[in-house]
PDB file of C-alpha atoms in Angstrom:
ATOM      1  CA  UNK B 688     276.583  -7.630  37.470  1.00 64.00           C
ATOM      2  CA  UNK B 689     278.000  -8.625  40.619  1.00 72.00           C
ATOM      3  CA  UNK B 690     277.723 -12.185  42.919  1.00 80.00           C
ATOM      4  CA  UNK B 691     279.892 -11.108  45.703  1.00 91.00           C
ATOM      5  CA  UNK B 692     280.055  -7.171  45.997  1.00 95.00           C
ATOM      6  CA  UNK B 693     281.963  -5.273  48.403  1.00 97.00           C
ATOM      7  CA  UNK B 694     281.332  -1.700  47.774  1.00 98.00           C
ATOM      8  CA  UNK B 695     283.080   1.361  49.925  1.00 98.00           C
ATOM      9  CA  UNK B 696     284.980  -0.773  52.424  1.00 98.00           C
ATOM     10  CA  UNK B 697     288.653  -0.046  54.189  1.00 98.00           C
ATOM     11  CA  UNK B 698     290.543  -2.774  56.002  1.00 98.00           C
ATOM     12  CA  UNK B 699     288.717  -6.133  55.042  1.00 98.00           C
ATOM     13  CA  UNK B 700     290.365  -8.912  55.386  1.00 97.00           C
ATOM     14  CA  UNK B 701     288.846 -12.277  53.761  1.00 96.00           C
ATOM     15  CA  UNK B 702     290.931 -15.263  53.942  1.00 94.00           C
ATOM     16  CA  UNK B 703     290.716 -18.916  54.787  1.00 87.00           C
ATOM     17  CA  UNK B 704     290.815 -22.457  52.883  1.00 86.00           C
ATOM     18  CA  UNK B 705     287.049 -22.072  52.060  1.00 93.00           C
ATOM     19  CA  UNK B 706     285.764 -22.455  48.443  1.00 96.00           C
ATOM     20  CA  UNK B 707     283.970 -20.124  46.453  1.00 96.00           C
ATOM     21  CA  UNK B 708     282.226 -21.581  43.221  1.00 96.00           C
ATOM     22  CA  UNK B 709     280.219 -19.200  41.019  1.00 93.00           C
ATOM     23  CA  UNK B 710     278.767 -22.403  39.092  1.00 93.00           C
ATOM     24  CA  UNK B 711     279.423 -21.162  35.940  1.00 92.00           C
ATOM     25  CA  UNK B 712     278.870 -23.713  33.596  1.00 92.00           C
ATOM     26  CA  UNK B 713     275.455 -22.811  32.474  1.00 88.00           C
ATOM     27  CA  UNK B 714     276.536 -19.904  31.348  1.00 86.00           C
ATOM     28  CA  UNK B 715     279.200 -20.182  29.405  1.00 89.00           C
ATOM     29  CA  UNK B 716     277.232 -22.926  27.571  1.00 86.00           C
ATOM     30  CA  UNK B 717     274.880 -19.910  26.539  1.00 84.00           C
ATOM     31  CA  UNK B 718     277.140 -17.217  25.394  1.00 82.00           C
ATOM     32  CA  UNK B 719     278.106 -16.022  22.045  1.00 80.00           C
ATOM     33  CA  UNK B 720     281.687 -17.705  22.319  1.00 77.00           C
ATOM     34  CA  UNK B 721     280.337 -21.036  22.447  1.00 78.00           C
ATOM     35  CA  UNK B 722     277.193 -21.341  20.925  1.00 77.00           C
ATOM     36  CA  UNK B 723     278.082 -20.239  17.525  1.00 73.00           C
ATOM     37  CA  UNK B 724     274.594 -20.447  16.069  1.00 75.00           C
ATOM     38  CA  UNK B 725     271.659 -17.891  17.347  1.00 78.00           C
ATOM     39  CA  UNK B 726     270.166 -17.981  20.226  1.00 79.00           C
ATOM     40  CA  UNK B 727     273.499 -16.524  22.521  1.00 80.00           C
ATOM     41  CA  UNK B 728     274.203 -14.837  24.601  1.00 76.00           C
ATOM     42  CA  UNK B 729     276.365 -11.406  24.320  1.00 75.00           C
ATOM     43  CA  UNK B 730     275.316  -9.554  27.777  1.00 74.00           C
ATOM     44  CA  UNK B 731     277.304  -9.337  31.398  1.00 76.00           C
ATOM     45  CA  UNK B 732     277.501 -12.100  33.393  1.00 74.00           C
ATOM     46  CA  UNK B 733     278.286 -11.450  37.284  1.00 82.00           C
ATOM     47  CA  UNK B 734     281.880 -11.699  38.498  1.00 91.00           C
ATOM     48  CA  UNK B 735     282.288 -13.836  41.295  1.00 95.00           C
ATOM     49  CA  UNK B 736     283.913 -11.614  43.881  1.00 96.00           C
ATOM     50  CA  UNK B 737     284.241  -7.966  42.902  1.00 97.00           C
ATOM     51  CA  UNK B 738     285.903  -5.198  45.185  1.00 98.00           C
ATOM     52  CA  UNK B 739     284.879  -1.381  44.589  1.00 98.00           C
ATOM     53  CA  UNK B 740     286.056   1.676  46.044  1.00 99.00           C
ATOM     54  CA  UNK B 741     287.702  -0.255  48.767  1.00 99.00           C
ATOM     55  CA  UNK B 742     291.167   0.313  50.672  1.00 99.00           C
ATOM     56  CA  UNK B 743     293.288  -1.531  52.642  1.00 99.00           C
ATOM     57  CA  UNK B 744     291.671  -5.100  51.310  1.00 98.00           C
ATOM     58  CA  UNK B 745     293.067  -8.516  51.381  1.00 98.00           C
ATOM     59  CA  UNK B 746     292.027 -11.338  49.919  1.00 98.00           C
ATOM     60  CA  UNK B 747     294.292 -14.895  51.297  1.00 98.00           C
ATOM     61  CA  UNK B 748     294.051 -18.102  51.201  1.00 98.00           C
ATOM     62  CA  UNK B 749     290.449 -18.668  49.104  1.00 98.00           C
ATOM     63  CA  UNK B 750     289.704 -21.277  46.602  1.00 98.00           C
ATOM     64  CA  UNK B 751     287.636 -19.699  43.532  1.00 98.00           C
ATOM     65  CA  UNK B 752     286.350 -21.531  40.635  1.00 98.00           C
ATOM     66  CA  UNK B 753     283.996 -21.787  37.618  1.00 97.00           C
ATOM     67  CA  UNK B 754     283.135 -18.202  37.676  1.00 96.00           C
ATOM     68  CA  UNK B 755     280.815 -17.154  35.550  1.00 93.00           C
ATOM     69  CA  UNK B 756     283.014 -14.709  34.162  1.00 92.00           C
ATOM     70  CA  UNK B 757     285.554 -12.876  36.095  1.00 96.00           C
ATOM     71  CA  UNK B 758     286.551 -14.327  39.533  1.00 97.00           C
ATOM     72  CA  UNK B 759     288.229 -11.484  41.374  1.00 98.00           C
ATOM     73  CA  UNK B 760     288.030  -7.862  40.530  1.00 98.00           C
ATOM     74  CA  UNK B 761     289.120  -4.737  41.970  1.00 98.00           C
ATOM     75  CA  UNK B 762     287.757  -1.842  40.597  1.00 98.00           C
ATOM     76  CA  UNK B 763     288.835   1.914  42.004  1.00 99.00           C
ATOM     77  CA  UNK B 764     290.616   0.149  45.300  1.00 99.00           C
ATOM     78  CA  UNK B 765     293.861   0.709  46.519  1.00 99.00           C
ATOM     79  CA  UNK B 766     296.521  -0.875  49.096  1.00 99.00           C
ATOM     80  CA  UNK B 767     295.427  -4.626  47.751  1.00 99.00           C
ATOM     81  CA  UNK B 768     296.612  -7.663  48.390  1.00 99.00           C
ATOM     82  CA  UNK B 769     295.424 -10.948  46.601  1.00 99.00           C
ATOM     83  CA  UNK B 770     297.905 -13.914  47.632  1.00 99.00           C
ATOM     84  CA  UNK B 771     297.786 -17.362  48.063  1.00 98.00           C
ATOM     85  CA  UNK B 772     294.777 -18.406  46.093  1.00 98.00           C
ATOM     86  CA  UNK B 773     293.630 -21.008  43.460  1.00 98.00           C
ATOM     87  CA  UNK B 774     291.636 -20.132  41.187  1.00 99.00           C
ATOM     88  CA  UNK B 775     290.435 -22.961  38.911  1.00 98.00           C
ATOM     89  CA  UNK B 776     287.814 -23.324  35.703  1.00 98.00           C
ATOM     90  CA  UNK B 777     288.312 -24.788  32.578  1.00 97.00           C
ATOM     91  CA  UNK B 778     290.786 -23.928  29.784  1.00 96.00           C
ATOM     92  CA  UNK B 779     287.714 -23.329  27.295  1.00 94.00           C
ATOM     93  CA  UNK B 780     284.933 -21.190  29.930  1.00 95.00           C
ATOM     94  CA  UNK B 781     285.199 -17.783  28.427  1.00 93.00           C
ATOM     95  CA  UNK B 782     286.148 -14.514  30.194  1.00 92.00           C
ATOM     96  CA  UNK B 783     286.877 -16.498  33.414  1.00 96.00           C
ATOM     97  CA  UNK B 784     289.647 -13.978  34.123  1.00 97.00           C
ATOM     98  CA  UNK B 785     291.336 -15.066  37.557  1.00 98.00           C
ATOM     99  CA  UNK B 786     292.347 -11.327  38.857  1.00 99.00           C
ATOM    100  CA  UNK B 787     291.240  -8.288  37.120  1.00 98.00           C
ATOM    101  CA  UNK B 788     292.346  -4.790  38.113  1.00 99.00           C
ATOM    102  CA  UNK B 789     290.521  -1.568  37.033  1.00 98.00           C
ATOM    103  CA  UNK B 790     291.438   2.023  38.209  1.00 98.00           C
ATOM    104  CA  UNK B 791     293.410   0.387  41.348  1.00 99.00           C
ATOM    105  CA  UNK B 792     296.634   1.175  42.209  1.00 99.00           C
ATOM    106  CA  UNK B 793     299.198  -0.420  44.922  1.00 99.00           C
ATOM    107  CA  UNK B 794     298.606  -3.581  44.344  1.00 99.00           C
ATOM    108  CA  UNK B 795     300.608  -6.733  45.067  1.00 99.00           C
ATOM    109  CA  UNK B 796     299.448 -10.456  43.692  1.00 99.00           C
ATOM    110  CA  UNK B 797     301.356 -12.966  44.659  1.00 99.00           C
ATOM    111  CA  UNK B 798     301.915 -16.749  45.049  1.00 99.00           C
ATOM    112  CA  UNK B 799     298.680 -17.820  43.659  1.00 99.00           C
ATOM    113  CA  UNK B 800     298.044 -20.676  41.195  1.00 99.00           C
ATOM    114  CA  UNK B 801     295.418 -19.579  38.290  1.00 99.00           C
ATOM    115  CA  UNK B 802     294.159 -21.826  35.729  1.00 99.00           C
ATOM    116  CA  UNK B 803     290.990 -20.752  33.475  1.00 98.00           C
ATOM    117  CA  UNK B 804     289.899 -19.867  30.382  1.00 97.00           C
ATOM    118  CA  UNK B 805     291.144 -16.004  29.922  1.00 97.00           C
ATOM    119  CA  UNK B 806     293.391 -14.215  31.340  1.00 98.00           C
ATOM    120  CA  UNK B 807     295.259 -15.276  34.349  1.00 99.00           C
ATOM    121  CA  UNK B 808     296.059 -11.519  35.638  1.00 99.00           C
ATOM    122  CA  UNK B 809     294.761  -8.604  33.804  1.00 98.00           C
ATOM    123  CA  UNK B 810     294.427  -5.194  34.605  1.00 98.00           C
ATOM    124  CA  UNK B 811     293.036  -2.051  32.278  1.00 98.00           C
ATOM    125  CA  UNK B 812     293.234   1.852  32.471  1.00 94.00           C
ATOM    126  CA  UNK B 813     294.226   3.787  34.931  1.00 97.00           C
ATOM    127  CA  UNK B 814     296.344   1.220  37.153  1.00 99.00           C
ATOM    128  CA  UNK B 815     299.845   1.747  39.072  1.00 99.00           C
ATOM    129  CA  UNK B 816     302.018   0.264  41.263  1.00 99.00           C
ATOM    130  CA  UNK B 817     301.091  -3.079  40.397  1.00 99.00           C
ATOM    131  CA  UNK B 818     303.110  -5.882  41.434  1.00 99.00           C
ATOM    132  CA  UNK B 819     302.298  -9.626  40.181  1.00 99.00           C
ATOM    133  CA  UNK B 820     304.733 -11.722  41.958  1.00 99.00           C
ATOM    134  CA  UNK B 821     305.086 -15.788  41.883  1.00 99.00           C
ATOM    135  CA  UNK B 822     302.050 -16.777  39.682  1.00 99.00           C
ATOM    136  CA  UNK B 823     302.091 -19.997  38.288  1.00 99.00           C
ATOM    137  CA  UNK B 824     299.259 -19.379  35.452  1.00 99.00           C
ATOM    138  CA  UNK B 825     298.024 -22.033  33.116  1.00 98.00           C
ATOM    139  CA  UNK B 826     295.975 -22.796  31.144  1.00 98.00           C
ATOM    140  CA  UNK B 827     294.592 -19.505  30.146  1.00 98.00           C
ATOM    141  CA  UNK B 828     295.690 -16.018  28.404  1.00 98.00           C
ATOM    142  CA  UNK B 829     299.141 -15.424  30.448  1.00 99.00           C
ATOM    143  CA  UNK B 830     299.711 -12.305  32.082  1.00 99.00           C
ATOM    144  CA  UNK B 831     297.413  -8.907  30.103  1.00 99.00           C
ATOM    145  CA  UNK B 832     298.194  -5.224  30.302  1.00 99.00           C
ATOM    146  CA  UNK B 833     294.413  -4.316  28.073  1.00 96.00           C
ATOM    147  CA  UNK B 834     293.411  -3.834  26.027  1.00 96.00           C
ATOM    148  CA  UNK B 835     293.763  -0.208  26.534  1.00 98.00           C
ATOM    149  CA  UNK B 836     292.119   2.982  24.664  1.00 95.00           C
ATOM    150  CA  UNK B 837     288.827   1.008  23.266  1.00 93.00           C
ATOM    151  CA  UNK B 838     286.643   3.310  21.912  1.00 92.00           C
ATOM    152  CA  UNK B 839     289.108   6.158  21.657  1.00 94.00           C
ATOM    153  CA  UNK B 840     289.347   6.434  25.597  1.00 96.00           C
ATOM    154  CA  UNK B 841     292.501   7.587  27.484  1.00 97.00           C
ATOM    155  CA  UNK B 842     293.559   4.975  29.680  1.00 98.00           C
ATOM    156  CA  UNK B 843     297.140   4.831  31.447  1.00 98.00           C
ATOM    157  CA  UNK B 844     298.741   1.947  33.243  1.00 99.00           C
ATOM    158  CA  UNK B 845     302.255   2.566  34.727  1.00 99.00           C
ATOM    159  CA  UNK B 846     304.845   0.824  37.218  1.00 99.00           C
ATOM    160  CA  UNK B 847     304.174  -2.330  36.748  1.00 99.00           C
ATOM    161  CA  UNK B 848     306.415  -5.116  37.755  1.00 99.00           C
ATOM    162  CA  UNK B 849     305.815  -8.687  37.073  1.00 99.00           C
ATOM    163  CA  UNK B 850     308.216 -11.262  38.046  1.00 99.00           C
ATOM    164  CA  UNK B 851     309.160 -14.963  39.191  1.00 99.00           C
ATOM    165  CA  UNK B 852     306.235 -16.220  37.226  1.00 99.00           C
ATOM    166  CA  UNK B 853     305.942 -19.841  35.472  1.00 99.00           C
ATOM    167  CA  UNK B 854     303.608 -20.199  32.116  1.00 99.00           C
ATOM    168  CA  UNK B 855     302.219 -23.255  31.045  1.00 99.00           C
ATOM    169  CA  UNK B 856     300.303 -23.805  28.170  1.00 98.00           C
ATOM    170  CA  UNK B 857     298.991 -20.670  27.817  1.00 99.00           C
ATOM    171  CA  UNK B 858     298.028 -19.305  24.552  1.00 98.00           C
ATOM    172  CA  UNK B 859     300.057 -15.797  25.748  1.00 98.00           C
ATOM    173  CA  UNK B 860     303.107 -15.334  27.533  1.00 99.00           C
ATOM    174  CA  UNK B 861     302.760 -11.548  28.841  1.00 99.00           C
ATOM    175  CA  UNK B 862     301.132  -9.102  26.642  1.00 99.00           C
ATOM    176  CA  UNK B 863     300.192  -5.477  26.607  1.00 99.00           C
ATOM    177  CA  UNK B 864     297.310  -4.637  23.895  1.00 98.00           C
ATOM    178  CA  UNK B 865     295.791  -1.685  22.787  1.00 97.00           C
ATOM    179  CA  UNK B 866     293.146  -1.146  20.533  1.00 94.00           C
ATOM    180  CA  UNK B 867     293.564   1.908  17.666  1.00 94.00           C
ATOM    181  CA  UNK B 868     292.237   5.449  18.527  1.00 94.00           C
ATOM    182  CA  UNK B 869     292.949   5.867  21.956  1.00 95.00           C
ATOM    183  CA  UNK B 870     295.031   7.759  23.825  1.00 96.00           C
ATOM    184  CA  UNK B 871     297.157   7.960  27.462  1.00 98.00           C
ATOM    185  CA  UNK B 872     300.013   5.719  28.079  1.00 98.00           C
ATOM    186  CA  UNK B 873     301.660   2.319  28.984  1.00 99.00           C
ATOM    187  CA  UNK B 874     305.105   2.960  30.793  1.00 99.00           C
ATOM    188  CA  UNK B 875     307.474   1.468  33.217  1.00 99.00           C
ATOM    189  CA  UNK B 876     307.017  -1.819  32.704  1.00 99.00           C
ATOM    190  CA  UNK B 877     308.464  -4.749  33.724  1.00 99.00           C
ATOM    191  CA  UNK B 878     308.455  -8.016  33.220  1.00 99.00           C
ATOM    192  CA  UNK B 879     311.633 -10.461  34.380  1.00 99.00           C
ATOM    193  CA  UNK B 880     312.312 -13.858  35.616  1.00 99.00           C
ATOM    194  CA  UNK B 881     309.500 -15.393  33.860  1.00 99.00           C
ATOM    195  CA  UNK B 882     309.568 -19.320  32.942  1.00 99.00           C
ATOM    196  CA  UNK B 883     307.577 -20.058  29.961  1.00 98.00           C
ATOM    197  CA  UNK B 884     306.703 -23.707  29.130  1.00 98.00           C
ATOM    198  CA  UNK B 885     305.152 -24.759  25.663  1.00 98.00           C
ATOM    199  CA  UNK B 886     303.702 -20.936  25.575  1.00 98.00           C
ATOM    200  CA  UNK B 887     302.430 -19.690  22.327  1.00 98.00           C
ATOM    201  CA  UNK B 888     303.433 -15.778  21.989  1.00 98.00           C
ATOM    202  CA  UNK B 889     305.549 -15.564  24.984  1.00 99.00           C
ATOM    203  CA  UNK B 890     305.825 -11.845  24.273  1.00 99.00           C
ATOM    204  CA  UNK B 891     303.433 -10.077  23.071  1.00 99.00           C
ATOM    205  CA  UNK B 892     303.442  -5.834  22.317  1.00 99.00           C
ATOM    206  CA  UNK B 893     300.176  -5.272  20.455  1.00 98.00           C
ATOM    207  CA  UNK B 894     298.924  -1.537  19.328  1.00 96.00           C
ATOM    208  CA  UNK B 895     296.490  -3.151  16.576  1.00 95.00           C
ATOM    209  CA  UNK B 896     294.434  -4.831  19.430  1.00 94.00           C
ATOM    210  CA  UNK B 897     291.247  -5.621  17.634  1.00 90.00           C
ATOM    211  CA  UNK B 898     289.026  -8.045  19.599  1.00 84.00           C
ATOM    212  CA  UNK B 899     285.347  -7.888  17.394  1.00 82.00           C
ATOM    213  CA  UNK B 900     284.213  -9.711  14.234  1.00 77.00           C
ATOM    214  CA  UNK B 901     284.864  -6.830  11.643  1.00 84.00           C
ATOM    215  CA  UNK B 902     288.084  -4.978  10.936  1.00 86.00           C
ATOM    216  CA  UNK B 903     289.276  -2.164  12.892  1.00 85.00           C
ATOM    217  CA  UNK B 904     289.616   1.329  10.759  1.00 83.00           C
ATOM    218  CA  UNK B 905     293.439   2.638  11.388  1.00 84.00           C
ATOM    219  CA  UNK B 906     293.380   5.215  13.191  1.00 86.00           C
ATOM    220  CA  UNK B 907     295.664   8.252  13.885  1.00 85.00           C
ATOM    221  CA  UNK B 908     295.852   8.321  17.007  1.00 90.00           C
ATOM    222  CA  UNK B 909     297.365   5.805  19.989  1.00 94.00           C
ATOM    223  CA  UNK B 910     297.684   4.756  23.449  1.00 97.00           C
ATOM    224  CA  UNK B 911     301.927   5.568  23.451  1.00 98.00           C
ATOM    225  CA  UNK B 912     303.791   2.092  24.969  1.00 98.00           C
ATOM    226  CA  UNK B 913     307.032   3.281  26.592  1.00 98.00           C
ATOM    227  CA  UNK B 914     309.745   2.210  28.496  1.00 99.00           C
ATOM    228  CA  UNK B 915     309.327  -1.725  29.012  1.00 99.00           C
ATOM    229  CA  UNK B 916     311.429  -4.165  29.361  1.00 99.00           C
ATOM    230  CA  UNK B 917     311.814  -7.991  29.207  1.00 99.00           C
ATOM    231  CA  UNK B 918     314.573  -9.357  31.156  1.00 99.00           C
ATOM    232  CA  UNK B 919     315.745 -13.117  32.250  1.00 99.00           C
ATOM    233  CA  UNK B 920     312.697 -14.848  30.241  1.00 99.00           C
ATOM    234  CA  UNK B 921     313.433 -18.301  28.838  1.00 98.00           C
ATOM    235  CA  UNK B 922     311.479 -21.147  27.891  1.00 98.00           C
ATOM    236  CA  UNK B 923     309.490 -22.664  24.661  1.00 97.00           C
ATOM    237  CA  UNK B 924     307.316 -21.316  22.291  1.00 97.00           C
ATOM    238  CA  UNK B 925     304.240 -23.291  20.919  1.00 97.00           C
ATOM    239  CA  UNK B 926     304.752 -20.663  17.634  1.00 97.00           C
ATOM    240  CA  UNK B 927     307.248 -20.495  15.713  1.00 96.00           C
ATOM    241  CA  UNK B 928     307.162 -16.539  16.341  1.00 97.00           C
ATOM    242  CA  UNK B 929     308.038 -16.384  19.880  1.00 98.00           C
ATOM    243  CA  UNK B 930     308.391 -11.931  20.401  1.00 99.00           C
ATOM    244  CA  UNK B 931     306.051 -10.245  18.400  1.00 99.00           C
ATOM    245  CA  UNK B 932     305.884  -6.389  18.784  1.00 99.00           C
ATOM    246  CA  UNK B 933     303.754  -4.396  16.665  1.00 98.00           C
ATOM    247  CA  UNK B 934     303.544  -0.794  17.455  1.00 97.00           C
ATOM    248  CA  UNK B 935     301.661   2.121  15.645  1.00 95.00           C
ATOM    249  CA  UNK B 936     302.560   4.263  12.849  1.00 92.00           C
ATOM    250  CA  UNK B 937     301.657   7.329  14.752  1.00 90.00           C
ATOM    251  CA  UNK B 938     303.006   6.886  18.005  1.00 95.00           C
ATOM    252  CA  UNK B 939     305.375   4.265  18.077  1.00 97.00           C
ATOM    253  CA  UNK B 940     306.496   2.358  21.099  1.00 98.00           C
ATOM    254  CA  UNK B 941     310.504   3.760  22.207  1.00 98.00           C
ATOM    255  CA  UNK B 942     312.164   2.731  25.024  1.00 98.00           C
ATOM    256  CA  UNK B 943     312.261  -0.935  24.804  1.00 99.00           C
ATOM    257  CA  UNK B 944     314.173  -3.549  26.196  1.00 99.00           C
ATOM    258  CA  UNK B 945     315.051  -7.156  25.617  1.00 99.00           C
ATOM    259  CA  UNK B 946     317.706  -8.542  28.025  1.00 99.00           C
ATOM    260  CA  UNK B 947     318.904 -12.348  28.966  1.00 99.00           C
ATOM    261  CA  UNK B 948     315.649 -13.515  26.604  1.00 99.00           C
ATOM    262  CA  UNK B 949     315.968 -17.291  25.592  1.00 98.00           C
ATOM    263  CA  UNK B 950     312.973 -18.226  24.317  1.00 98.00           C
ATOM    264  CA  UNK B 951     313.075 -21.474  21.867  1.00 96.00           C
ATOM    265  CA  UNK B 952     310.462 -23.727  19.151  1.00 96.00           C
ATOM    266  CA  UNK B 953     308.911 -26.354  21.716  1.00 90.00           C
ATOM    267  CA  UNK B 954     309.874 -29.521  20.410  1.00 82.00           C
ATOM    268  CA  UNK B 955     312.737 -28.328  18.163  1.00 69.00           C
ATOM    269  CA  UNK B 956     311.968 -30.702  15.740  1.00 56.00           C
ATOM    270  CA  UNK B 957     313.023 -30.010  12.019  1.00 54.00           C
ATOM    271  CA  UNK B 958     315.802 -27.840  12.527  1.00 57.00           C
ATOM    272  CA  UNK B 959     312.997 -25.015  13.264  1.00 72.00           C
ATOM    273  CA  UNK B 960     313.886 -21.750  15.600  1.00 90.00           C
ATOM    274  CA  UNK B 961     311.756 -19.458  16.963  1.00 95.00           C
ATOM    275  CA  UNK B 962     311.572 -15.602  15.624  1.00 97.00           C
ATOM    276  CA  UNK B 963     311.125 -12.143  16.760  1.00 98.00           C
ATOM    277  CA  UNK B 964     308.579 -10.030  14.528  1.00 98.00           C
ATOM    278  CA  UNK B 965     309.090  -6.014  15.580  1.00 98.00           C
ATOM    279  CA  UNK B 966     307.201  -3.167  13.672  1.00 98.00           C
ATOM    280  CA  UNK B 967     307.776   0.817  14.848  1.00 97.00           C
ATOM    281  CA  UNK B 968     309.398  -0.477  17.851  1.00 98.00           C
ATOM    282  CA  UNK B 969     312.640   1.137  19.230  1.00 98.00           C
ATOM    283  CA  UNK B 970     314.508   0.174  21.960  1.00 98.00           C
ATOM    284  CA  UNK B 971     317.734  -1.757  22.739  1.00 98.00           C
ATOM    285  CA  UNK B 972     318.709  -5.487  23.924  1.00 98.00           C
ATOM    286  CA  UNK B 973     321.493  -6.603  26.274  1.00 98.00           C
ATOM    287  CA  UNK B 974     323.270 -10.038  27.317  1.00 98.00           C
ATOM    288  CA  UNK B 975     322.006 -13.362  25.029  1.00 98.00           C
ATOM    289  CA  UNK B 976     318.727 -12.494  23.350  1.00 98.00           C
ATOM    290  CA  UNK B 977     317.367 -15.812  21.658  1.00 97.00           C
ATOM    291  CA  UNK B 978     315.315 -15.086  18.790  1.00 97.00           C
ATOM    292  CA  UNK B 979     317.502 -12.292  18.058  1.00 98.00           C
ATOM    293  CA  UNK B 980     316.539  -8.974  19.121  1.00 97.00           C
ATOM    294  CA  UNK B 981     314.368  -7.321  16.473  1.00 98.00           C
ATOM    295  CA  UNK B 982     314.080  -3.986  17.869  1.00 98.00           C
ATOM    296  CA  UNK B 983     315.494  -1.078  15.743  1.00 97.00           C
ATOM    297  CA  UNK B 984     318.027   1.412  17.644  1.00 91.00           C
ATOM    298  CA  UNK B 985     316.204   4.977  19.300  1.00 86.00           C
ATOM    299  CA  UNK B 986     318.106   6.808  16.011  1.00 74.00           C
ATOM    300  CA  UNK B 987     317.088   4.963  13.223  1.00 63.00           C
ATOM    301  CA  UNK B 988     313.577   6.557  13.742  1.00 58.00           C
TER     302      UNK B 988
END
């Protein structure tokens, strides 16, 4: 379901200090997230603006708000730009993503200011050469890469940069997820000079992704995370477990970097410091790495 739908078309420009408000409130009010207690509602709700098949697109200087659930989406587009916008609902509407990539590739995001209730930028399979530049997100979900291989798909995101971003009360800093079973890849990744303020999970490497009321069955198979890095990212955590990396048995995630991370408890109160969790993750750190790094060395595997 679509509100706004652009389907098939090179070289559009939209831009201006109009406002676009998909008048969501209704509907979150029905859906399964809030109303806890039968009758909800579990079906698609129409994104507010969504781009398909497009090239050469730009989307500048546009207010969007209270969309019912995503509010800008690009979905098998490439040459994008999305810069300059607001994008505004509540901290509590669900799946109010702000910008939401799909199957895109060379895409650039920057200098926009994104407050809802998901994600602030997320993109799934099949993106590359991504770059989210200057975002100042919050509140929300920070800054997604996922989930990824749902369903035992192959999905692949790669060269992705994401830099000179400030998080504010987000319940995630920047996060790639990945659900059990599925296969493809997540590599060359990058996220540096990120400012993180009163964040809980600053850094997030998930392989047990598992977003549905029932366990997930392990699974032998997994989308392989490789070759990332964190670099210049300081701030405060809302947990006490500021990095948390948890990578698969089966295919676990090599190649990682930590570098200039100084990441402490918000508040500080009680003597407390924040940690670093890692599981099956190999990599290396460099420069002042506060928590201390967790992740094993490439030969200890």
């Amino acid at each position: 379901m679509k509100w706004l739908y652009i389907y098939g078309v090179d070289g559009l420009s939209v831009s201006g200090g109009g406002t676009i408000d998909g008048s969501g409130q209704q509907w979150w009010a029905s859906t399964c997230k809030r109303r806890k207690t039968p009758p909800c509602y579990s079906g698609p709700r129409p994104k507010t603006v969504h781009f398909e098949a497009c090239r050469g697109v730009s989307v500048q200087g546009v207010t969007l708000q209270n969309g019912q659930q995503f509010h800008l989406t690009f979905t098998r587009c490439s040459d994008v730009r999305a810069s300059f916008l607001r994008v505004i609902a509540p901290a509590d509407s669900p799946n109010t993503d702000g910008v939401h990539l799909n199957d895109s590739s060379h895409v650039q995001i920057t200098d926009n200011l994104i407050s809802t209730g998901d994600d602030c930028v997320s993109m799934v399979g099949n993106c590359s050469e991504v770059r989210v530049k200057d975002i100042s997100c919050g509140p929300g979900h920070g800054i997604s890469i996922g989930s990824l291989g749902k369903n035992r798909t192959t999905d692949m995101v790669e060269n992705v940069r994401v830099d000179t971003c400030l998080l504010t009360n987000t319940t995630n800093g920047v996060r790639i997820k990945s659900w059990q079973g599925g296969m493809g890849f997540a590599r060359d990744l990058r996220f540096e000079s990120i400012v993180m303020k009163n964040v809980s999970n600053p850094i997030i490497i998930d392989q047990y992704y598992c977003d549905q009321p029932t366990p997930c069955a392990n699974q032998t198979r997994a989308v392989e995370v490789r070759r990332v890095g964190f670099a210049d990212i300081r701030g405060t955590s809302a947990t006490a477990q500021a990095i948390s990396i948890a990578c698969s048995d089966a295919v676990p995630c090599r190649d990682l970097e930590l570098k200039n991370v100084n990441l402490t408890l918000e508040g500080g109160g009680g003597g407390g410091q924040a940690t670093a969790s890692c599981y099956r993750a190999f990599g290396k750190s460099a420069g002042a790495v506060v928590p201390p790094s967790c992740l094993a060395k490439p030969n200890a595997s």
